[in-house]
Coordinates of C-alpha atoms and ligand atoms in Angstrom, one line a residue:
M20 CA -6.8 12.6 23.5
K21 CA -7.6 10.4 20.6
K22 CA -4.8 10.4 17.4
A23 CA -5.4 10.8 13.9
K24 CA -2.6 7.7 11.7
I25 CA -2.8 7.3 8.4
T26 CA -3.2 3.7 7.2
G27 CA -2.7 3.2 3.4
I28 CA -3.2 4.6 0.5
G29 CA -5.0 4.3 -2.7
T30 CA -4.8 6.1 -6.4
F31 CA -6.1 6.1 -9.6
V32 CA -5.4 7.8 -13.2
P33 CA -7.4 7.7 -16.6
E34 CA -7.0 5.7 -19.0
K35 CA -6.1 7.7 -22.1
L36 CA -2.5 8.1 -22.3
I37 CA -1.3 11.9 -23.5
D38 CA 3.0 12.0 -25.1
N39 CA 3.8 15.6 -25.6
H40 CA 4.1 15.2 -29.3
Y41 CA 0.3 15.9 -29.1
F42 CA 0.8 19.4 -28.3
E43 CA 2.8 20.4 -31.0
N44 CA 0.1 19.4 -33.5
I45 CA -1.8 22.3 -31.1
V46 CA 0.0 25.5 -29.9
E47 CA 3.9 26.5 -31.1
T48 CA 5.9 23.8 -29.1
N49 CA 7.8 20.4 -29.0
D50 CA 8.8 16.8 -27.1
E51 CA 12.6 19.0 -26.1
W52 CA 10.9 22.3 -24.8
I53 CA 8.1 20.5 -22.4
Q54 CA 10.6 17.8 -21.2
S55 CA 13.8 20.1 -20.7
R56 CA 11.8 22.3 -19.0
T57 CA 9.1 20.7 -17.0
G58 CA 10.4 16.9 -16.3
I59 CA 6.8 15.5 -18.3
K60 CA 6.9 13.0 -20.0
T61 CA 2.7 11.6 -20.4
R62 CA -0.3 13.1 -18.9
H63 CA -3.9 11.2 -18.1
F64 CA -6.9 12.7 -19.6
A65 CA -10.1 12.0 -18.2
A66 CA -13.6 11.3 -20.8
D67 CA -15.8 13.2 -21.8
N68 CA -17.9 11.8 -19.9
E69 CA -15.1 10.9 -16.2
Y70 CA -15.3 13.2 -14.3
T71 CA -13.4 14.6 -10.4
S72 CA -15.5 11.6 -8.3
H73 CA -15.7 8.9 -11.0
L74 CA -11.5 9.2 -9.8
C75 CA -12.1 9.5 -6.5
I76 CA -14.2 6.3 -6.4
N77 CA -11.5 4.4 -8.2
A78 CA -9.6 5.7 -6.5
A79 CA -10.7 4.8 -3.0
R80 CA -12.1 0.8 -5.0
N81 CA -7.5 1.0 -5.6
L82 CA -7.3 2.2 -2.0
E83 CA -9.8 -1.4 -0.7
E84 CA -7.7 -3.6 -2.5
N85 CA -4.2 -2.5 -1.3
T86 CA -6.1 -2.7 2.4
G87 CA -8.8 -5.1 2.5
C88 CA -10.6 -1.8 4.9
S89 CA -13.9 -1.5 5.3
F90 CA -16.2 2.2 4.0
N91 CA -19.0 1.1 6.5
D92 CA -17.8 2.3 9.0
V93 CA -16.1 6.0 7.7
D94 CA -18.2 8.8 10.0
F95 CA -16.5 11.8 6.8
I96 CA -14.8 12.9 3.4
V97 CA -12.8 15.4 3.0
V98 CA -12.4 15.2 -1.4
A99 CA -9.3 18.8 -2.1
T100 CA -9.8 19.9 -5.4
V101 CA -10.6 22.5 -7.4
T102 CA -11.9 20.4 -10.4
P103 CA -15.5 19.5 -9.2
D104 CA -17.7 17.3 -11.1
Q105 CA -20.5 20.8 -9.5
V106 CA -19.7 23.6 -6.9
M107 CA -22.8 21.7 -5.5
P108 CA -23.0 19.3 -4.7
S109 CA -20.3 18.9 -3.7
V110 CA -17.9 15.6 -4.3
A111 CA -17.3 14.3 -1.2
S112 CA -21.0 13.8 -0.2
Q113 CA -21.1 12.5 -3.9
V114 CA -18.8 9.8 -3.4
Q115 CA -20.7 8.7 0.3
N116 CA -23.3 8.0 -1.8
K117 CA -22.4 6.7 -4.3
L118 CA -19.5 4.1 -2.6
G119 CA -22.6 3.4 -0.1
I120 CA -22.1 4.2 2.9
P121 CA -24.9 5.6 5.7
A122 CA -23.3 8.7 8.5
A123 CA -20.2 9.8 7.0
G124 CA -20.0 13.7 6.6
A125 CA -18.7 15.1 3.7
I126 CA -17.2 18.1 2.5
D127 CA -14.6 19.5 -0.1
I128 CA -11.9 22.1 0.2
S129 CA -10.6 24.0 -1.6
A130 CA -6.5 24.1 -1.3
A131 CA -5.5 24.1 -5.7
C132 CA -1.7 22.3 -5.5
A133 CA -1.7 22.1 -1.2
G134 CA -4.7 20.5 -1.0
F135 CA -4.6 16.8 -0.1
A136 CA -2.5 18.5 2.1
Y137 CA -4.3 20.5 4.2
G138 CA -6.9 17.4 4.1
I139 CA -5.0 15.4 6.0
I140 CA -4.5 18.3 8.8
L141 CA -7.7 18.7 8.9
A142 CA -8.4 15.4 9.1
N143 CA -6.2 14.9 12.2
G144 CA -7.8 18.0 13.1
L145 CA -11.2 15.7 13.9
I146 CA -9.1 13.2 15.1
S147 CA -7.6 14.1 17.9
A148 CA -10.4 16.2 18.7
G149 CA -13.0 12.9 19.4
T150 CA -15.6 14.1 17.2
H151 CA -14.2 11.1 13.9
K152 CA -12.6 7.9 13.8
K153 CA -12.1 8.0 9.9
I154 CA -11.6 10.1 7.7
L155 CA -10.3 9.4 3.5
V156 CA -8.9 11.9 3.0
F157 CA -9.3 12.5 -1.4
G158 CA -6.1 14.2 -3.7
A159 CA -8.7 14.7 -6.6
E160 CA -8.8 16.5 -10.0
T161 CA -9.3 16.8 -13.5
L162 CA -7.9 19.5 -14.4
T163 CA -7.7 19.1 -18.1
K164 CA -11.5 19.9 -18.4
V165 CA -10.2 23.2 -17.3
T166 CA -7.6 24.2 -19.6
N167 CA -7.1 27.0 -21.6
Y168 CA -5.7 24.7 -24.7
E169 CA -4.3 28.1 -26.6
D170 CA -1.6 28.8 -24.2
R171 CA 1.7 27.1 -24.5
T172 CA 2.9 27.9 -21.0
S173 CA 0.0 26.5 -19.5
C174 CA -2.1 23.9 -22.0
I175 CA 1.4 21.6 -21.6
L176 CA 1.4 20.8 -18.0
F177 CA -1.1 19.8 -16.9
G178 CA -3.3 15.9 -16.3
D179 CA -6.1 14.1 -14.7
G180 CA -5.8 11.4 -11.4
A181 CA -6.6 10.7 -7.9
G182 CA -5.2 9.8 -4.6
V183 CA -6.5 8.9 -1.7
V184 CA -5.6 8.4 2.1
L185 CA -7.5 6.6 5.0
V186 CA -6.3 8.3 8.2
E187 CA -8.5 6.5 11.3
A188 CA -8.1 7.3 15.7
A189 CA -5.0 5.0 17.1
E190 CA -3.4 4.9 20.2
N191 CA -0.8 5.9 18.5
T192 CA -0.1 9.5 15.8
N193 CA 2.7 9.0 12.4
I194 CA 1.5 12.2 12.2
L195 CA 4.3 14.4 13.2
A196 CA 4.5 17.9 12.0
T197 CA 2.7 19.5 10.6
T198 CA 2.4 23.8 9.3
T199 CA 0.5 25.6 7.1
G200 CA 0.2 29.3 4.8
S201 CA -1.4 31.5 2.9
Q202 CA -0.2 34.4 1.0
G203 CA -2.7 36.2 -0.5
D204 CA -2.1 38.7 -2.7
G205 CA -0.1 36.3 -5.2
G206 CA -3.7 35.4 -6.1
K207 CA -3.6 36.6 -9.5
D208 CA -0.8 34.5 -10.1
L209 CA -2.6 31.7 -10.7
Y210 CA -6.4 31.7 -10.9
L211 CA -9.4 29.6 -11.9
S212 CA -11.8 32.3 -12.8
T213 CA -16.1 31.1 -11.9
R214 CA -18.3 34.7 -11.2
R215 CA -15.5 37.9 -10.3
K216 CA -13.7 39.7 -13.1
Q217 CA -11.0 40.4 -11.2
V218 CA -8.7 39.6 -7.8
N219 CA -6.4 41.3 -5.4
G220 CA -8.0 44.7 -8.0
Q221 CA -6.3 43.1 -11.1
D222 CA -8.2 42.0 -13.7
I223 CA -8.8 38.3 -15.3
I224 CA -9.9 36.5 -17.3
T225 CA -12.9 34.9 -17.0
D226 CA -13.6 31.8 -18.9
G227 CA -13.4 29.4 -16.8
K228 CA -9.9 28.1 -16.9
I229 CA -6.9 27.9 -15.1
H230 CA -4.0 30.6 -15.9
Q231 CA -1.0 31.2 -14.2
N232 CA 2.5 33.6 -14.3
G233 CA 4.3 30.5 -14.3
R234 CA 8.1 32.6 -13.6
A235 CA 6.5 34.5 -10.4
V236 CA 4.5 31.2 -9.0
F237 CA 8.2 28.9 -9.4
K238 CA 9.9 31.8 -8.0
W239 CA 7.4 32.0 -5.0
A240 CA 7.1 28.5 -4.8
V241 CA 11.1 28.4 -3.8
N242 CA 11.2 30.7 -2.0
T243 CA 8.4 29.5 0.5
I244 CA 8.6 26.0 0.6
A245 CA 12.4 25.6 1.0
G246 CA 12.7 27.8 3.7
Q247 CA 9.8 25.7 5.4
M248 CA 11.9 22.4 5.0
N249 CA 13.7 23.5 6.3
T250 CA 12.2 24.5 9.9
L251 CA 9.5 21.3 9.4
P252 CA 11.5 18.5 11.0
A253 CA 11.8 20.9 14.4
Q254 CA 9.2 20.5 15.4
C255 CA 9.1 17.0 15.6
G256 CA 12.6 16.5 17.4
L257 CA 14.2 16.0 14.1
T258 CA 16.3 16.8 11.3
M259 CA 16.6 17.1 7.3
S260 CA 19.3 13.9 7.8
D261 CA 16.3 12.6 9.4
I262 CA 13.6 12.8 6.4
N263 CA 13.8 9.7 4.8
W264 CA 11.5 11.1 1.1
F265 CA 10.0 14.4 0.4
V266 CA 7.6 14.4 -1.8
P267 CA 6.0 17.9 -2.9
H268 CA 3.5 18.7 -5.0
S269 CA 4.3 17.8 -8.8
A270 CA 4.6 20.9 -10.3
N271 CA 8.0 21.6 -12.3
L272 CA 11.1 19.0 -11.9
R273 CA 12.7 22.0 -12.6
I274 CA 11.1 23.7 -9.2
I275 CA 11.9 19.9 -7.1
E276 CA 15.4 20.0 -8.2
A277 CA 15.0 24.2 -6.9
L278 CA 13.9 23.3 -4.2
C279 CA 16.6 20.5 -3.5
N280 CA 19.2 22.8 -3.9
N281 CA 17.7 25.8 -1.8
S282 CA 17.1 23.1 1.3
G283 CA 20.5 21.4 1.6
Y284 CA 18.2 17.9 0.9
P285 CA 19.6 15.5 -1.9
L286 CA 17.5 15.0 -4.8
E287 CA 17.8 11.1 -5.2
Q288 CA 15.5 11.1 -1.6
T289 CA 12.1 12.6 -3.6
L290 CA 9.3 11.8 -5.0
E291 CA 6.8 13.0 -7.8
S292 CA 4.3 12.5 -10.2
I293 CA 5.7 14.9 -12.9
T294 CA 7.0 12.8 -15.3
I295 CA 4.2 10.4 -15.8
Y296 CA 1.4 11.8 -15.3
G297 CA 2.2 15.6 -15.5
N298 CA 0.7 18.7 -12.4
T299 CA -1.9 17.1 -11.7
S300 CA -2.7 19.5 -8.3
S301 CA -3.8 18.7 -5.7
A302 CA -3.6 14.7 -6.8
S303 CA 0.3 15.0 -7.7
I304 CA 1.5 14.3 -4.0
P305 CA -0.8 10.4 -2.9
L306 CA 0.7 9.4 -6.9
A307 CA 4.2 10.3 -6.1
L308 CA 3.9 9.0 -3.0
H309 CA 1.7 5.6 -3.9
R310 CA 4.9 5.4 -6.6
G311 CA 7.1 5.3 -4.3
I312 CA 6.2 2.4 -2.4
R313 CA 5.3 0.3 -5.4
D314 CA 8.6 1.2 -6.6
G315 CA 10.0 -0.9 -2.9
K316 CA 11.7 3.2 -1.8
V317 CA 9.4 4.2 1.0
K318 CA 9.6 1.7 3.9
K319 CA 7.9 0.7 6.4
G320 CA 8.8 3.8 10.0
D321 CA 9.9 6.1 6.9
K322 CA 9.9 9.2 8.0
I323 CA 8.5 11.8 5.0
M324 CA 8.0 15.4 3.9
M325 CA 5.2 16.8 2.3
F326 CA 4.4 19.7 1.3
G327 CA 1.2 21.0 -1.2
F328 CA 1.6 24.7 -3.3
G329 CA -0.5 27.1 -5.0
G330 CA -3.8 29.0 -6.2
G331 CA -4.4 31.3 -3.4
L332 CA -1.1 31.2 -3.0
V333 CA -1.4 28.7 -0.1
Y334 CA 0.8 25.7 1.2
A335 CA 0.9 22.5 3.8
G336 CA 3.5 20.4 4.8
L337 CA 3.6 18.0 7.2
I338 CA 5.6 14.9 8.3
M339 CA 4.4 11.6 8.6
E340 CA 6.3 8.2 9.9
W341 CA 4.7 5.2 6.9
G342 CA 3.1 2.1 7.8
Ligands
UT7_428 O1 0.6 23.5 -9.4 C1 0.5 24.9 -10.2 C2 2.1 25.3 -9.2 N1 2.2 25.8 -10.4 C3 3.6 26.1 -10.8 O2 3.8 25.6 -10.0 C4 4.5 26.4 -11.7 C5 5.2 27.1 -11.6 N2 5.7 27.4 -13.1 C6 6.4 26.6 -14.0 O3 6.6 25.3 -14.4 C7 7.3 27.5 -15.0 O4 7.3 28.8 -15.5 C8 6.4 27.2 -16.2 C9 7.1 25.3 -16.5 C10 5.2 27.3 -17.1 C11 6.8 28.2 -17.4 O5 8.0 27.5 -17.7 P1 9.5 28.4 -17.5 O6 10.4 27.6 -18.0 O7 9.2 29.8 -16.5 O8 9.4 29.8 -19.1 P2 8.5 30.8 -19.4 O9 7.0 31.6 -19.1 O10 9.5 32.0 -18.3 O11 9.2 31.2 -20.3 C12 10.2 30.8 -21.1 C13 10.4 30.8 -23.0 C14 9.2 32.4 -23.9 O12 9.7 32.1 -25.0 P3 11.0 34.2 -24.6 O13 10.0 34.3 -24.5 O14 11.6 33.2 -23.8 O15 10.8 33.9 -26.6 C15 7.8 31.9 -23.4 O16 7.1 32.0 -24.6 O17 9.5 29.7 -23.4 C16 8.4 29.7 -24.3 N3 7.8 29.2 -23.8 C17 7.1 28.5 -24.8 N4 8.3 28.0 -24.8 C18 7.7 26.4 -26.1 C19 6.7 28.7 -22.8 N5 6.4 27.8 -23.0 C20 6.3 27.2 -24.1 C21 5.4 25.6 -25.1 N6 6.5 25.0 -25.0 N7 5.2 25.1 -24.1

């Protein structure tokens, strides 16, 4: 049986930096409310002609710079996104073309803010099955293109960005434990509509923008993920105290605090991307992890537990060893 190993990371955010005061001219809000209720200070907006595939290419170039890896023999590409350039063709196939990779399979996956963790779990499965050897897994979003700028409860949250990891066949794996789950009856609480006008039998807004019942998602995330955090380490013979870093989806700093409170995990050992990048959905975990690596916090051999959660409602978590 082949083993899957995460061997490198790259990230990218668009140039345009937006602070909280920007929203004071758009909706009734202020910097103090945004910072105290969400933790967000700034986020990045993609330019009008900058789409998710562009962010992926830039993140891949960053991965190349960081690791010196070659993309020539990549045999599969997964892009986790809810904001593809188009529904078809996939972002992954555009990335294959732009990176000039000759023989890679390519798919987009839809698991919202849990997408990046789902992508790694898929790559782990493909490599373990022996069908693939070298996989790029992206979490990439241009959420600001589907944000409702009349809704003050959501427009202040979102930012754009991308992250990518390389997952390769190796002698030993560094993906130690995984878990996935779904609670589809909460679909109505966080959606981005295209055609159908109902979710869970309830009427929804079909304006092609993100809509969420923030309080309901907040409560679900804290209750569900805190429990999962407590049970996942046992899957690979570890306890919570063996986990050096917790990297949750960065949706709200208060969610991260509540997760630590409820699970008993130390807040100072968390990595986040919410304060400077806002909520970037599937990109939030790689952005936080890469930030932790660049800041010298994450060391070779550290055990990292990541948990993505969001629209579906779905979650995915894993424990990996860095390096
Ligand atoms: O990434 C995918 C997963 N998503 C999440 O995990 C999101 C989870 N939810 C959240 O992060 C939070 O629920 C929000 C940040 C979305 C909202 O924070 P909240 O503390 O739950 O606020 P709330 O919706 O309960 O609203 C509290 C008050 C309301 O006023 P009243 O009714 O108490 O008078 C809102 O109208 O805050 C008001 N409010 C605002 N005030 C100033 C809501 N948005 C704003 C705003 N500025 N931007």
